[in-house]
Amino acid sequence: TGNDALPTAIPFNDGVENLLKYAFNMNLSGPDTRSLTPGSGTAGLPSVGLTGSGAATMIRVEFLRRKGSGLTYTPKRSSTLAPGSFVAMSGTPVVTSIDTNWERVVIEESANPATSPKSFAIVEVTIPE
């Protein structure tokens, strides 16, 4: 209730905003910091990892997306953790329906360690105005 019900509130001091818990099918009634299990998970913060090797290395981001929510999900990538350095990923998302409420989204981009020695990714979730 009150300020704890705001989308940006973190009422359980776990570091995860209400909006992200709602967007990624997490527990809104208590602390929850779990990450999505790639390929089979049905709740959790986005999974980020590398696949392949050498010049064929890819950064892979997998997340759940709530169908019909009106939320905007934007996977972003950066070579640093500096504020404002993240830009939208340009890979083609692969979307798989899970059920009537949820779908799984996977997006990959080149992450050749010779040209991109550091890769970080986030999924920005916003409420359209």
Tab-separated table of N, CA, C and O in Angstrom, residues 51-95:
chain	number	residue	atom	x	y	z
A	51	THR	N	27.703	-17.511	-25.667
A	51	THR	CA	27.663	-18.798	-26.359
A	51	THR	C	28.723	-18.759	-27.453
A	51	THR	O	29.114	-17.690	-27.914
A	52	GLY	N	29.157	-19.926	-27.883
A	52	GLY	CA	30.170	-20.000	-28.935
A	52	GLY	C	31.548	-19.663	-28.394
A	52	GLY	O	31.756	-19.536	-27.189
A	53	SER	N	32.493	-19.508	-29.326
A	53	SER	CA	33.861	-19.171	-28.923
A	53	SER	C	34.553	-18.391	-30.044
A	53	SER	O	34.103	-18.407	-31.196
A	54	GLY	N	35.624	-17.709	-29.675
A	54	GLY	CA	36.391	-16.930	-30.650
A	54	GLY	C	35.520	-15.924	-31.371
A	54	GLY	O	34.663	-15.282	-30.776
A	55	ALA	N	35.725	-15.798	-32.671
A	55	ALA	CA	34.983	-14.827	-33.476
A	55	ALA	C	33.492	-15.157	-33.534
A	55	ALA	O	32.685	-14.293	-33.866
A	56	ALA	N	33.112	-16.397	-33.197
A	56	ALA	CA	31.705	-16.803	-33.228
A	56	ALA	C	31.005	-16.613	-31.875
A	56	ALA	O	29.865	-17.040	-31.698
A	57	THR	N	31.668	-15.976	-30.921
A	57	THR	CA	31.060	-15.753	-29.606
A	57	THR	C	29.880	-14.797	-29.722
A	57	THR	O	29.948	-13.790	-30.427
A	58	MET	N	28.808	-15.147	-29.033
A	58	MET	CA	27.598	-14.319	-29.022
A	58	MET	C	27.218	-14.012	-27.579
A	58	MET	O	27.377	-14.869	-26.706
A	59	ILE	N	26.716	-12.801	-27.334
A	59	ILE	CA	26.096	-12.506	-26.053
A	59	ILE	C	24.624	-12.866	-26.209
A	59	ILE	O	23.991	-12.509	-27.207
A	60	ARG	N	24.113	-13.622	-25.253
A	60	ARG	CA	22.741	-14.150	-25.322
A	60	ARG	C	21.951	-13.627	-24.134
A	60	ARG	O	22.353	-13.790	-22.992
A	61	VAL	N	20.817	-12.990	-24.429
A	61	VAL	CA	19.926	-12.475	-23.391
A	61	VAL	C	18.592	-13.204	-23.534
A	61	VAL	O	18.037	-13.282	-24.630
A	62	GLU	N	18.123	-13.760	-22.425
A	62	GLU	CA	16.840	-14.460	-22.422
A	62	GLU	C	15.989	-13.891	-21.291
A	62	GLU	O	16.471	-13.699	-20.176
A	63	PHE	N	14.724	-13.612	-21.604
A	63	PHE	CA	13.833	-13.063	-20.589
A	63	PHE	C	12.390	-13.434	-20.886
A	63	PHE	O	12.056	-13.829	-22.002
A	64	LEU	N	11.556	-13.308	-19.863
A	64	LEU	CA	10.125	-13.515	-20.024
A	64	LEU	C	9.481	-12.184	-20.358
A	64	LEU	O	9.931	-11.133	-19.899
A	65	ARG	N	8.406	-12.242	-21.136
A	65	ARG	CA	7.662	-11.034	-21.472
A	65	ARG	C	6.181	-11.324	-21.234
A	65	ARG	O	5.642	-12.319	-21.716
A	66	ARG	N	5.551	-10.439	-20.479
A	66	ARG	CA	4.130	-10.565	-20.162
A	66	ARG	C	3.316	-10.140	-21.377
A	66	ARG	O	3.430	-9.011	-21.852
A	67	LYS	N	2.479	-11.043	-21.899
A	67	LYS	CA	1.657	-10.745	-23.072
A	67	LYS	C	0.564	-9.740	-22.729
A	67	LYS	O	-0.047	-9.819	-21.665
A	68	GLY	N	0.314	-8.800	-23.634
A	68	GLY	CA	-0.787	-7.870	-23.496
A	68	GLY	C	-0.690	-6.911	-22.328
A	68	GLY	O	-1.685	-6.314	-21.936
A	69	SER	N	0.495	-6.741	-21.767
A	69	SER	CA	0.653	-5.897	-20.579
A	69	SER	C	0.758	-4.411	-20.903
A	69	SER	O	0.567	-3.574	-20.036
A	70	GLY	N	1.122	-4.098	-22.150
A	70	GLY	CA	1.371	-2.708	-22.506
A	70	GLY	C	2.767	-2.249	-22.125
A	70	GLY	O	3.160	-1.127	-22.436
A	71	LEU	N	3.529	-3.103	-21.456
A	71	LEU	CA	4.897	-2.754	-21.086
A	71	LEU	C	5.805	-2.818	-22.306
A	71	LEU	O	5.571	-3.590	-23.233
A	72	THR	N	6.871	-2.020	-22.284
A	72	THR	CA	7.874	-2.056	-23.340
A	72	THR	C	9.132	-2.703	-22.764
A	72	THR	O	9.641	-2.263	-21.739
A	73	TYR	N	9.608	-3.749	-23.421
A	73	TYR	CA	10.817	-4.470	-23.009
A	73	TYR	C	11.895	-4.162	-24.054
A	73	TYR	O	11.709	-4.462	-25.236
A	74	THR	N	13.027	-3.602	-23.626
A	74	THR	CA	14.100	-3.259	-24.555
A	74	THR	C	15.410	-3.877	-24.079
A	74	THR	O	16.021	-3.387	-23.121
A	75	PRO	N	15.866	-4.968	-24.734
A	75	PRO	CA	17.181	-5.517	-24.391
A	75	PRO	C	18.259	-4.532	-24.848
A	75	PRO	O	18.211	-4.029	-25.974
A	76	LYS	N	19.211	-4.260	-23.949
A	76	LYS	CA	20.274	-3.305	-24.248
A	76	LYS	C	21.623	-3.899	-23.885
A	76	LYS	O	21.723	-4.763	-23.022
A	77	ARG	N	22.646	-3.356	-24.526
A	77	ARG	CA	24.008	-3.869	-24.358
A	77	ARG	C	24.996	-2.722	-24.251
A	77	ARG	O	24.787	-1.660	-24.819
A	78	SER	N	26.095	-2.979	-23.532
A	78	SER	CA	27.159	-1.981	-23.388
A	78	SER	C	28.487	-2.695	-23.184
A	78	SER	O	28.531	-3.851	-22.770
A	79	SER	N	29.566	-1.982	-23.455
A	79	SER	CA	30.907	-2.528	-23.174
A	79	SER	C	31.418	-2.008	-21.832
A	79	SER	O	32.517	-2.362	-21.408
A	80	THR	N	30.622	-1.163	-21.155
A	80	THR	CA	30.960	-0.668	-19.815
A	80	THR	C	29.688	-0.656	-18.982
A	80	THR	O	28.593	-0.855	-19.495
A	81	LEU	N	29.825	-0.385	-17.718
A	81	LEU	CA	28.667	-0.246	-16.851
A	81	LEU	C	28.334	1.218	-16.594
A	81	LEU	O	27.526	1.535	-15.720
A	82	ALA	N	28.938	2.109	-17.369
A	82	ALA	CA	28.724	3.541	-17.184
A	82	ALA	C	27.268	3.914	-17.456
A	82	ALA	O	26.666	3.415	-18.420
A	83	PRO	N	26.691	4.770	-16.615
A	83	PRO	CA	25.319	5.218	-16.870
A	83	PRO	C	25.192	5.830	-18.264
A	83	PRO	O	26.069	6.558	-18.718
A	84	GLY	N	24.122	5.500	-18.956
A	84	GLY	CA	23.871	6.032	-20.286
A	84	GLY	C	24.621	5.336	-21.405
A	84	GLY	O	24.487	5.714	-22.570
A	85	SER	N	25.409	4.306	-21.097
A	85	SER	CA	26.212	3.639	-22.131
A	85	SER	C	25.470	2.501	-22.828
A	85	SER	O	25.928	2.002	-23.861
A	86	PHE	N	24.334	2.082	-22.307
A	86	PHE	CA	23.611	0.953	-22.882
A	86	PHE	C	22.798	1.394	-24.090
A	86	PHE	O	22.129	2.418	-24.059
A	87	VAL	N	22.886	0.607	-25.179
A	87	VAL	CA	22.125	0.873	-26.405
A	87	VAL	C	21.316	-0.377	-26.754
A	87	VAL	O	21.689	-1.493	-26.411
A	88	ALA	N	20.210	-0.166	-27.446
A	88	ALA	CA	19.338	-1.273	-27.818
A	88	ALA	C	20.098	-2.307	-28.643
A	88	ALA	O	20.871	-1.959	-29.540
A	89	MET	N	19.869	-3.579	-28.338
A	89	MET	CA	20.488	-4.658	-29.107
A	89	MET	C	19.830	-4.719	-30.478
A	89	MET	O	18.639	-4.464	-30.620
A	90	SER	N	20.625	-5.083	-31.484
A	90	SER	CA	20.117	-5.093	-32.860
A	90	SER	C	19.842	-6.497	-33.391
A	90	SER	O	19.376	-6.649	-34.511
A	91	GLY	N	20.118	-7.511	-32.586
A	91	GLY	CA	19.845	-8.880	-33.023
A	91	GLY	C	18.353	-9.117	-33.196
A	91	GLY	O	17.527	-8.352	-32.697
A	92	THR	N	18.018	-10.176	-33.893
A	92	THR	CA	16.613	-10.522	-34.118
A	92	THR	C	16.110	-11.367	-32.957
A	92	THR	O	16.636	-12.452	-32.707
A	93	PRO	N	15.086	-10.886	-32.238
A	93	PRO	CA	14.567	-11.679	-31.121
A	93	PRO	C	13.826	-12.923	-31.607
A	93	PRO	O	13.125	-12.882	-32.616
A	94	VAL	N	14.012	-14.017	-30.881
A	94	VAL	CA	13.260	-15.245	-31.120
A	94	VAL	C	12.253	-15.347	-29.982
A	94	VAL	O	12.632	-15.389	-28.808
A	95	VAL	N	10.973	-15.359	-30.325
A	95	VAL	CA	9.903	-15.340	-29.332
A	95	VAL	C	9.161	-16.677	-29.353
A	95	VAL	O	8.745	-17.132	-30.408
